[in-house]
CSV table of C-alpha atoms and ligand atoms in Angstrom, one decimal:
chain,number,residue,atom,x,y,z
A,110,UNK,CA,0.0,0.0,0.0
A,111,UNK,CA,1.3,3.5,-0.9
A,112,UNK,CA,1.9,5.3,2.4
A,113,UNK,CA,0.9,8.9,1.5
A,114,UNK,CA,-0.3,11.9,3.6
A,115,UNK,CA,-3.9,12.8,3.5
A,116,UNK,CA,-3.0,16.4,4.5
A,117,UNK,CA,0.0,18.5,5.4
A,118,UNK,CA,-0.1,20.5,8.6
A,119,UNK,CA,2.6,23.1,9.2
A,120,UNK,CA,2.5,24.0,12.9
A,121,UNK,CA,3.9,27.0,14.8
A,122,UNK,CA,5.0,25.4,18.1
A,123,UNK,CA,4.5,27.5,21.2
A,124,UNK,CA,7.4,29.5,22.8
A,125,UNK,CA,10.5,31.3,21.7
A,126,UNK,CA,13.1,30.3,24.2
A,127,UNK,CA,16.4,28.9,22.9
A,128,UNK,CA,19.5,27.3,24.4
A,129,UNK,CA,21.7,29.1,21.8
A,130,UNK,CA,22.1,32.8,21.0
A,131,UNK,CA,23.0,33.2,17.4
A,132,UNK,CA,24.0,36.7,16.4
A,133,UNK,CA,21.7,36.7,13.4
A,134,UNK,CA,18.7,35.3,15.3
A,135,UNK,CA,15.6,37.3,14.2
A,136,UNK,CA,13.5,36.3,17.3
A,137,UNK,CA,16.1,37.2,20.0
A,138,UNK,CA,15.3,33.8,21.3
A,139,UNK,CA,17.8,33.6,24.2
A,140,UNK,CA,15.4,35.8,26.1
A,141,UNK,CA,12.2,34.2,25.0
A,142,UNK,CA,9.8,32.1,27.0
A,143,UNK,CA,9.7,28.3,27.0
A,144,UNK,CA,6.6,27.1,25.1
A,145,UNK,CA,3.8,25.3,26.9
A,146,UNK,CA,0.6,23.7,25.5
A,147,UNK,CA,-2.6,25.5,26.5
A,148,UNK,CA,-4.8,22.5,26.0
A,149,UNK,CA,-4.7,19.1,27.7
A,150,UNK,CA,-2.6,16.6,25.7
A,151,UNK,CA,-5.5,14.1,25.5
A,152,UNK,CA,-7.7,16.8,23.9
A,153,UNK,CA,-5.0,17.9,21.5
A,154,UNK,CA,-4.5,14.3,20.3
A,155,UNK,CA,-8.2,13.8,19.9
A,156,UNK,CA,-8.1,16.8,17.6
A,157,UNK,CA,-5.5,15.1,15.5
A,158,UNK,CA,-7.6,11.9,15.0
A,159,UNK,CA,-6.7,10.7,11.5
A,160,UNK,CA,-10.4,10.5,10.4
A,161,UNK,CA,-10.6,14.3,10.7
A,162,UNK,CA,-8.0,14.6,8.0
A,163,UNK,CA,-8.9,11.6,5.9
A,164,UNK,CA,-5.8,9.6,7.0
A,165,UNK,CA,-2.3,10.1,8.4
A,166,UNK,CA,-0.8,13.6,8.0
A,167,UNK,CA,2.6,15.1,7.6
A,168,UNK,CA,3.0,17.3,10.7
A,169,UNK,CA,5.9,19.8,10.4
A,170,UNK,CA,6.5,21.7,13.6
A,171,UNK,CA,8.9,24.6,14.3
A,172,UNK,CA,9.0,27.1,17.2
A,173,UNK,CA,10.3,30.7,17.0
A,174,UNK,CA,13.1,29.5,19.4
A,175,UNK,CA,14.3,25.9,19.8
A,176,UNK,CA,11.5,23.5,19.1
A,177,UNK,CA,12.6,20.7,21.4
A,178,UNK,CA,12.4,23.0,24.4
A,179,UNK,CA,8.6,23.0,24.2
A,180,UNK,CA,7.3,21.5,27.4
A,181,UNK,CA,5.5,18.2,26.8
A,182,UNK,CA,7.0,17.7,23.3
A,183,UNK,CA,8.0,14.1,24.0
A,184,UNK,CA,4.5,13.0,25.0
A,185,UNK,CA,2.9,15.0,22.2
A,186,UNK,CA,5.2,13.4,19.7
A,187,UNK,CA,4.6,9.9,21.0
A,188,UNK,CA,0.9,10.5,20.8
A,189,UNK,CA,1.1,11.8,17.2
A,190,UNK,CA,3.2,8.8,16.2
A,191,UNK,CA,0.8,6.4,17.9
A,192,UNK,CA,-2.0,7.9,15.8
A,193,UNK,CA,-0.1,6.9,12.7
A,194,UNK,CA,1.1,10.4,11.6
A,195,UNK,CA,4.5,11.4,10.4
A,196,UNK,CA,6.2,14.0,12.5
A,197,UNK,CA,9.0,16.3,11.5
A,198,UNK,CA,10.6,19.1,13.6
A,199,UNK,CA,13.1,21.8,12.9
A,200,UNK,CA,15.7,21.9,15.7
A,201,UNK,CA,19.2,23.1,16.5
A,202,UNK,CA,20.0,19.5,17.5
A,203,UNK,CA,21.6,20.4,20.8
A,204,UNK,CA,18.9,19.8,23.3
A,205,UNK,CA,19.9,16.2,24.1
A,206,UNK,CA,17.4,15.3,26.9
A,207,UNK,CA,14.5,15.3,24.3
A,208,UNK,CA,16.6,13.6,21.6
A,209,UNK,CA,17.4,10.8,24.1
A,210,UNK,CA,13.7,10.3,24.8
A,211,UNK,CA,12.9,10.1,21.1
A,212,UNK,CA,15.6,7.4,20.8
A,213,UNK,CA,13.7,5.3,23.4
A,214,UNK,CA,10.5,5.2,21.3
A,215,UNK,CA,9.5,1.8,19.8
A,216,UNK,CA,11.1,1.2,16.3
A,217,UNK,CA,7.8,1.4,14.5
A,218,UNK,CA,7.4,4.9,15.8
A,219,UNK,CA,11.0,6.0,15.2
A,220,UNK,CA,10.5,5.2,11.5
A,221,UNK,CA,7.9,8.0,11.2
A,222,UNK,CA,9.9,10.7,13.0
A,223,UNK,CA,12.2,13.0,11.2
A,224,UNK,CA,14.4,15.9,12.4
A,225,UNK,CA,15.7,18.8,10.4
A,226,UNK,CA,18.9,19.9,12.0
A,227,UNK,CA,19.8,23.6,11.5
A,228,UNK,CA,23.5,24.0,11.6
A,229,UNK,CA,24.4,27.2,13.5
A,230,UNK,CA,28.0,26.6,12.9
A,231,UNK,CA,29.7,29.7,14.3
A,232,UNK,CA,27.6,29.8,17.4
A,233,UNK,CA,28.1,26.1,18.0
A,234,UNK,CA,31.8,26.6,17.6
A,235,UNK,CA,31.8,29.5,20.0
A,236,UNK,CA,29.9,27.7,22.8
A,237,UNK,CA,31.7,24.4,22.2
A,238,UNK,CA,28.6,22.5,21.1
A,239,UNK,CA,29.7,21.2,17.7
A,240,UNK,CA,30.3,17.7,19.2
A,241,UNK,CA,26.8,17.7,20.8
A,242,UNK,CA,25.3,18.5,17.4
A,243,UNK,CA,27.1,15.8,15.5
A,244,UNK,CA,26.8,13.2,18.4
A,245,UNK,CA,23.0,13.7,18.4
A,246,UNK,CA,22.8,13.3,14.7
A,247,UNK,CA,24.8,10.1,14.8
A,248,UNK,CA,22.6,8.8,17.7
A,249,UNK,CA,19.4,9.5,15.8
A,250,UNK,CA,20.7,7.9,12.6
A,251,UNK,CA,21.8,4.8,14.6
A,252,UNK,CA,18.4,4.6,16.2
A,253,UNK,CA,16.6,4.7,12.8
A,254,UNK,CA,15.2,8.3,13.2
A,255,UNK,CA,15.4,10.2,10.0
A,256,UNK,CA,17.6,13.3,9.7
A,257,UNK,CA,18.5,16.1,7.3
A,258,UNK,CA,21.0,19.0,7.8
A,259,UNK,CA,20.2,22.6,7.0
A,260,UNK,CA,22.4,25.7,6.6
A,261,UNK,CA,21.1,29.2,6.1
A,262,UNK,CA,23.6,31.0,3.9
A,263,UNK,CA,24.5,34.3,5.6
A,264,UNK,CA,27.5,36.4,4.7
A,265,UNK,CA,29.4,35.4,7.8
A,266,UNK,CA,29.3,31.8,6.8
A,267,UNK,CA,30.7,32.3,3.3
A,268,UNK,CA,34.4,32.1,4.4
A,269,UNK,CA,33.6,29.0,6.4
A,270,UNK,CA,31.7,26.9,3.8
A,271,UNK,CA,34.7,24.9,2.9
A,272,UNK,CA,35.4,23.9,6.5
A,273,UNK,CA,31.7,23.3,7.2
A,274,UNK,CA,31.6,20.9,4.2
A,275,UNK,CA,34.6,19.0,5.4
A,276,UNK,CA,33.4,18.8,9.0
A,277,UNK,CA,29.9,17.5,7.9
A,278,UNK,CA,31.4,14.9,5.6
A,279,UNK,CA,33.8,13.7,8.2
A,280,UNK,CA,31.3,13.6,11.1
A,281,UNK,CA,28.1,12.4,9.5
A,282,UNK,CA,28.8,12.0,5.8
A,283,UNK,CA,25.9,14.3,4.8
A,284,UNK,CA,26.1,17.7,3.3
A,285,UNK,CA,24.0,20.6,4.6
A,286,UNK,CA,21.0,21.7,2.5
A,287,UNK,CA,21.7,25.3,1.7
A,288,UNK,CA,18.8,27.8,2.2
A,289,UNK,CA,18.3,31.5,1.5
A,290,UNK,CA,17.6,33.9,4.4
A,291,UNK,CA,14.2,35.6,4.4
A,292,UNK,CA,12.5,38.5,6.3
A,293,UNK,CA,8.8,38.4,6.9
A,294,UNK,CA,6.0,40.9,7.2
A,295,UNK,CA,2.2,40.5,7.1
A,296,UNK,CA,2.4,40.7,3.3
A,297,UNK,CA,4.7,37.7,3.1
A,298,UNK,CA,8.5,36.9,3.0
A,299,UNK,CA,11.3,38.5,1.0
A,300,UNK,CA,14.9,37.4,0.5
A,301,UNK,CA,17.1,39.3,2.9
A,302,UNK,CA,20.5,38.7,1.2
A,303,UNK,CA,21.3,39.3,-2.5
A,304,UNK,CA,22.3,36.5,-4.8
A,305,UNK,CA,25.9,37.6,-5.5
A,306,UNK,CA,27.7,35.3,-7.9
A,307,UNK,CA,30.3,34.4,-5.3
A,308,UNK,CA,27.5,33.1,-3.0
A,309,UNK,CA,26.3,31.0,-5.8
A,310,UNK,CA,29.6,29.5,-6.6
A,311,UNK,CA,30.4,28.5,-3.0
A,312,UNK,CA,26.9,27.1,-2.4
A,313,UNK,CA,27.2,24.9,-5.5
A,314,UNK,CA,30.6,23.7,-4.5
A,315,UNK,CA,30.2,23.0,-0.8
A,316,UNK,CA,26.5,22.4,-0.1
A,317,UNK,CA,23.6,20.3,-1.1
A,318,UNK,CA,21.9,22.9,-3.4
A,319,UNK,CA,18.7,21.2,-4.4
A,320,UNK,CA,16.6,23.5,-2.1
A,321,UNK,CA,18.6,26.5,-3.2
A,322,UNK,CA,17.8,25.8,-6.9
A,323,UNK,CA,14.1,25.5,-6.0
A,324,UNK,CA,14.2,28.8,-4.0
A,325,UNK,CA,15.8,30.6,-6.9
A,326,UNK,CA,12.9,29.6,-9.1
A,327,UNK,CA,10.3,30.5,-6.4
A,328,UNK,CA,11.4,33.5,-4.5
A,329,UNK,CA,10.8,36.9,-5.9
A,330,UNK,CA,8.1,35.6,-8.3
A,331,UNK,CA,4.5,36.5,-7.8
A,332,UNK,CA,2.3,33.4,-8.1
A,333,UNK,CA,-0.8,33.8,-10.1
A,334,UNK,CA,-1.8,30.2,-10.6
A,335,UNK,CA,-4.6,28.5,-8.6
A,336,UNK,CA,-3.0,27.3,-5.3
A,337,UNK,CA,-4.6,24.4,-3.4
A,338,UNK,CA,-3.0,25.4,0.0
A,339,UNK,CA,-5.9,25.3,2.5
A,340,UNK,CA,-7.5,22.4,0.7
A,341,UNK,CA,-4.6,19.8,1.1
A,342,UNK,CA,-2.6,21.7,3.7
A,343,UNK,CA,-3.1,24.1,6.6
A,344,UNK,CA,-1.0,26.3,8.8
A,345,UNK,CA,-1.7,25.8,12.5
A,346,UNK,CA,-0.9,27.5,15.8
A,347,UNK,CA,-0.4,24.5,18.0
A,348,UNK,CA,-0.8,26.7,21.0
A,349,UNK,CA,-4.3,28.1,20.2
A,350,UNK,CA,-5.5,25.6,17.7
A,351,UNK,CA,-6.3,28.3,15.1
A,352,UNK,CA,-5.5,27.5,11.5
A,353,UNK,CA,-5.3,29.4,8.3
A,354,UNK,CA,-5.2,28.3,4.7
A,355,UNK,CA,-1.5,29.2,4.3
A,356,UNK,CA,1.0,30.8,6.5
A,357,UNK,CA,0.1,33.5,9.1
A,358,UNK,CA,-2.3,35.8,7.4
A,359,UNK,CA,-4.4,34.0,4.9
A,360,UNK,CA,-7.8,32.4,5.3
A,361,UNK,CA,-11.3,33.5,4.8
A,362,UNK,CA,-11.6,36.1,2.1
A,363,UNK,CA,-12.8,39.6,2.8
A,364,UNK,CA,-16.0,40.4,0.8
A,365,UNK,CA,-14.2,42.6,-1.7
A,366,UNK,CA,-11.9,39.7,-2.6
A,367,UNK,CA,-14.9,37.7,-4.0
A,368,UNK,CA,-15.7,40.5,-6.5
A,369,UNK,CA,-14.9,40.1,-10.2
A,370,UNK,CA,-12.4,43.0,-10.1
A,371,UNK,CA,-10.6,41.8,-7.0
A,372,UNK,CA,-7.4,41.2,-9.0
A,373,UNK,CA,-7.2,44.9,-9.8
A,374,UNK,CA,-7.9,45.9,-6.2
A,375,UNK,CA,-5.1,43.5,-5.0
A,376,UNK,CA,-2.7,45.1,-7.5
A,377,UNK,CA,-3.6,48.6,-6.1
A,378,UNK,CA,-2.8,47.4,-2.6
A,379,UNK,CA,0.7,46.5,-3.9
A,380,UNK,CA,1.5,49.9,-5.4
A,381,UNK,CA,4.1,52.0,-3.6
A,382,UNK,CA,2.5,55.0,-1.8
A,383,UNK,CA,-1.1,54.7,-2.8
A,384,UNK,CA,-0.9,51.0,-1.8
A,385,UNK,CA,-0.7,52.0,1.9
A,386,UNK,CA,-3.9,54.0,1.7
A,387,UNK,CA,-5.6,51.2,-0.3
A,388,UNK,CA,-4.6,48.7,2.3
A,389,UNK,CA,-6.5,50.8,4.9
A,390,UNK,CA,-9.6,51.1,2.8
A,391,UNK,CA,-9.6,47.5,1.4
A,392,UNK,CA,-8.1,45.5,4.2
A,393,UNK,CA,-7.8,41.7,4.1
A,394,UNK,CA,-10.2,40.2,6.6
A,395,UNK,CA,-9.1,38.3,9.7
A,396,UNK,CA,-7.8,35.2,8.3
A,397,UNK,CA,-8.4,32.4,10.7
A,398,UNK,CA,-10.5,29.6,9.2
A,399,UNK,CA,-11.3,27.7,12.4
A,400,UNK,CA,-10.0,26.1,15.5
A,401,UNK,CA,-8.6,22.6,15.3
A,402,UNK,CA,-9.4,22.0,19.0
A,403,UNK,CA,-13.1,22.6,18.5
A,404,UNK,CA,-14.1,19.0,18.1
A,405,UNK,CA,-17.7,20.0,17.3
A,406,UNK,CA,-16.6,21.4,14.0
A,407,UNK,CA,-15.1,19.6,11.0
A,408,UNK,CA,-11.8,21.1,9.8
A,409,UNK,CA,-12.5,23.6,7.1
A,410,UNK,CA,-10.4,22.6,4.1
A,411,UNK,CA,-10.8,25.1,1.3
A,412,UNK,CA,-8.3,26.1,-1.4
A,413,UNK,CA,-6.6,29.5,-1.3
A,414,UNK,CA,-6.9,30.1,-5.1
A,415,UNK,CA,-5.0,33.3,-5.7
A,416,UNK,CA,-1.9,33.6,-3.5
A,417,UNK,CA,-2.1,36.8,-1.5
A,418,UNK,CA,1.7,37.1,-0.8
A,419,UNK,CA,4.6,38.7,-2.7
A,420,UNK,CA,5.9,35.3,-3.6
A,421,UNK,CA,5.3,31.8,-2.3
A,422,UNK,CA,6.2,32.3,1.4
A,423,UNK,CA,8.1,29.0,1.6
A,424,UNK,CA,9.4,27.2,-1.4
A,425,UNK,CA,9.1,23.9,0.4
A,426,UNK,CA,5.3,24.2,0.4
A,427,UNK,CA,5.4,23.7,-3.4
A,428,UNK,CA,7.1,20.4,-3.0
A,429,UNK,CA,3.7,19.0,-2.1
A,430,UNK,CA,2.2,19.9,-5.4
A,431,UNK,CA,0.0,22.7,-4.0
A,432,UNK,CA,0.1,24.5,-7.4
A,433,UNK,CA,-0.8,21.8,-9.9
A,434,UNK,CA,1.5,22.0,-12.9
A,435,UNK,CA,4.2,23.9,-11.1
A,436,UNK,CA,7.4,21.9,-11.6
A,437,UNK,CA,8.9,21.2,-8.2
A,438,UNK,CA,10.5,18.0,-7.0
A,439,UNK,CA,8.9,16.3,-4.1
A,440,UNK,CA,9.9,17.0,-0.5
A,441,UNK,CA,12.0,13.8,-0.3
A,442,UNK,CA,13.8,14.6,-3.5
A,443,UNK,CA,14.5,18.2,-2.4
A,444,UNK,CA,15.8,17.5,1.1
A,445,UNK,CA,16.7,13.9,1.8
A,446,UNK,CA,19.4,11.5,1.1
A,447,UNK,CA,17.8,8.1,1.1
A,448,UNK,CA,20.4,6.5,3.4
A,449,UNK,CA,19.6,9.1,6.1
A,450,UNK,CA,15.9,8.6,6.2
A,451,UNK,CA,13.7,5.6,6.7
A,452,UNK,CA,12.0,4.0,3.8
A,453,UNK,CA,8.6,5.0,5.3
A,454,UNK,CA,9.6,8.7,5.5
A,455,UNK,CA,11.1,8.8,2.0
A,456,UNK,CA,8.0,7.2,0.5
A,457,UNK,CA,5.5,9.4,2.5
A,458,UNK,CA,7.1,12.6,1.4
A,459,UNK,CA,7.9,11.5,-2.1
A,460,UNK,CA,4.5,12.6,-3.5
A,461,UNK,CA,2.5,15.5,-4.8
A,462,UNK,CA,-0.8,15.8,-3.0
A,463,UNK,CA,-2.5,17.3,-6.0
A,464,UNK,CA,-1.9,15.7,-9.4
A,465,UNK,CA,-1.1,17.8,-12.4
B,597,LIG,S1,19.3,28.3,17.2
B,597,LIG,FE1,17.7,29.3,16.0
B,597,LIG,S2,16.3,30.2,17.6
B,597,LIG,FE2,18.2,29.6,18.6
B,597,LIG,S3,19.3,31.5,18.7
B,597,LIG,FE3,20.0,30.3,16.9
B,597,LIG,S4,18.8,31.1,15.2
B,597,LIG,FE4,17.8,31.8,17.1
B,598,LIG,S1,1.7,30.0,-3.5
B,598,LIG,FE1,2.8,29.4,-1.6
B,598,LIG,S2,2.4,31.1,-0.2
B,598,LIG,FE2,1.0,31.4,-1.8
B,598,LIG,S3,-0.9,30.4,-1.1
B,598,LIG,FE3,0.3,28.9,-2.3
B,598,LIG,S4,1.5,27.7,-0.8
B,598,LIG,FE4,0.8,29.6,0.2
């Protein structure tokens, strides 16, 4: 049987505390608060019952700080895996107590758990945690938990890409997946660095550049096709249970957005100067579609249609085929090396949810 997700859920995990303090951190996480769940675990897990989604889901969670610091994450993860879902977290890979607990899960559950390890190389070097990072990766791999390495390409890393490449190959045999840096506002994300040819050359030489190639194609391009985000995927606040069709500020349309000339109004909102006035007169409506924790209501899966952002907020969303006909490799083929993920994980994420 083909093991394929019924839906994709991208979840913002509660809290913004971090055990590292990277200089470029946009959330100033070292001073943040450790995340807690607002709802009882049992209720949260009932809300994730597979029949509400039509089957098992891909659950991708990331906090504004270190994800594995969220209180109760081990029990939540165990519960999600017991329900048959696939769980993936973004982590700085240095919070060993939670990683050790994950390693104690039964094998059948470990096969459906995957961790994206962001490599904050200079910070790890400064605080002496490079060994912790690689030891944890090795531990997870040996235990059959799937891993991928990620490196955000900032200017300060450029002189070190060569040594990062050598270290990763030596310690784990896996290259970091290069990613562009982005800044976000309510209108979407924009690349924060410029694509200088010297960046390009170094990334091609020293990193796994499959994601980079996709991001070059996606970022900075307005999407005008019909997008199925909201129908096959949702963005969720795990703390409150509120969900939107895509990313933070998209969901139910304002009345004006349903009018035949809404495209023209949207263009006016994007114009410099007059756009600011237009945004006040024709605002987007509050965008929450519903609350996952309201068990009385079915989850409201409706397609976004016209993307409201500058460009696709996150290139990886398109790996799930949200825009039928848009040529993007699957998640597995953009991020994974088959020897570092379980067969189940590779197969689950090697699909487009919407066929062309
Ligand atoms: S690991 Fe991530 S959240 Fe923590 S300080 Fe570094 S960039 Fe910020
Ligand atoms: S194009 Fe990207 S950002 Fe826009 S609605 Fe679709 S998935 Fe979301």
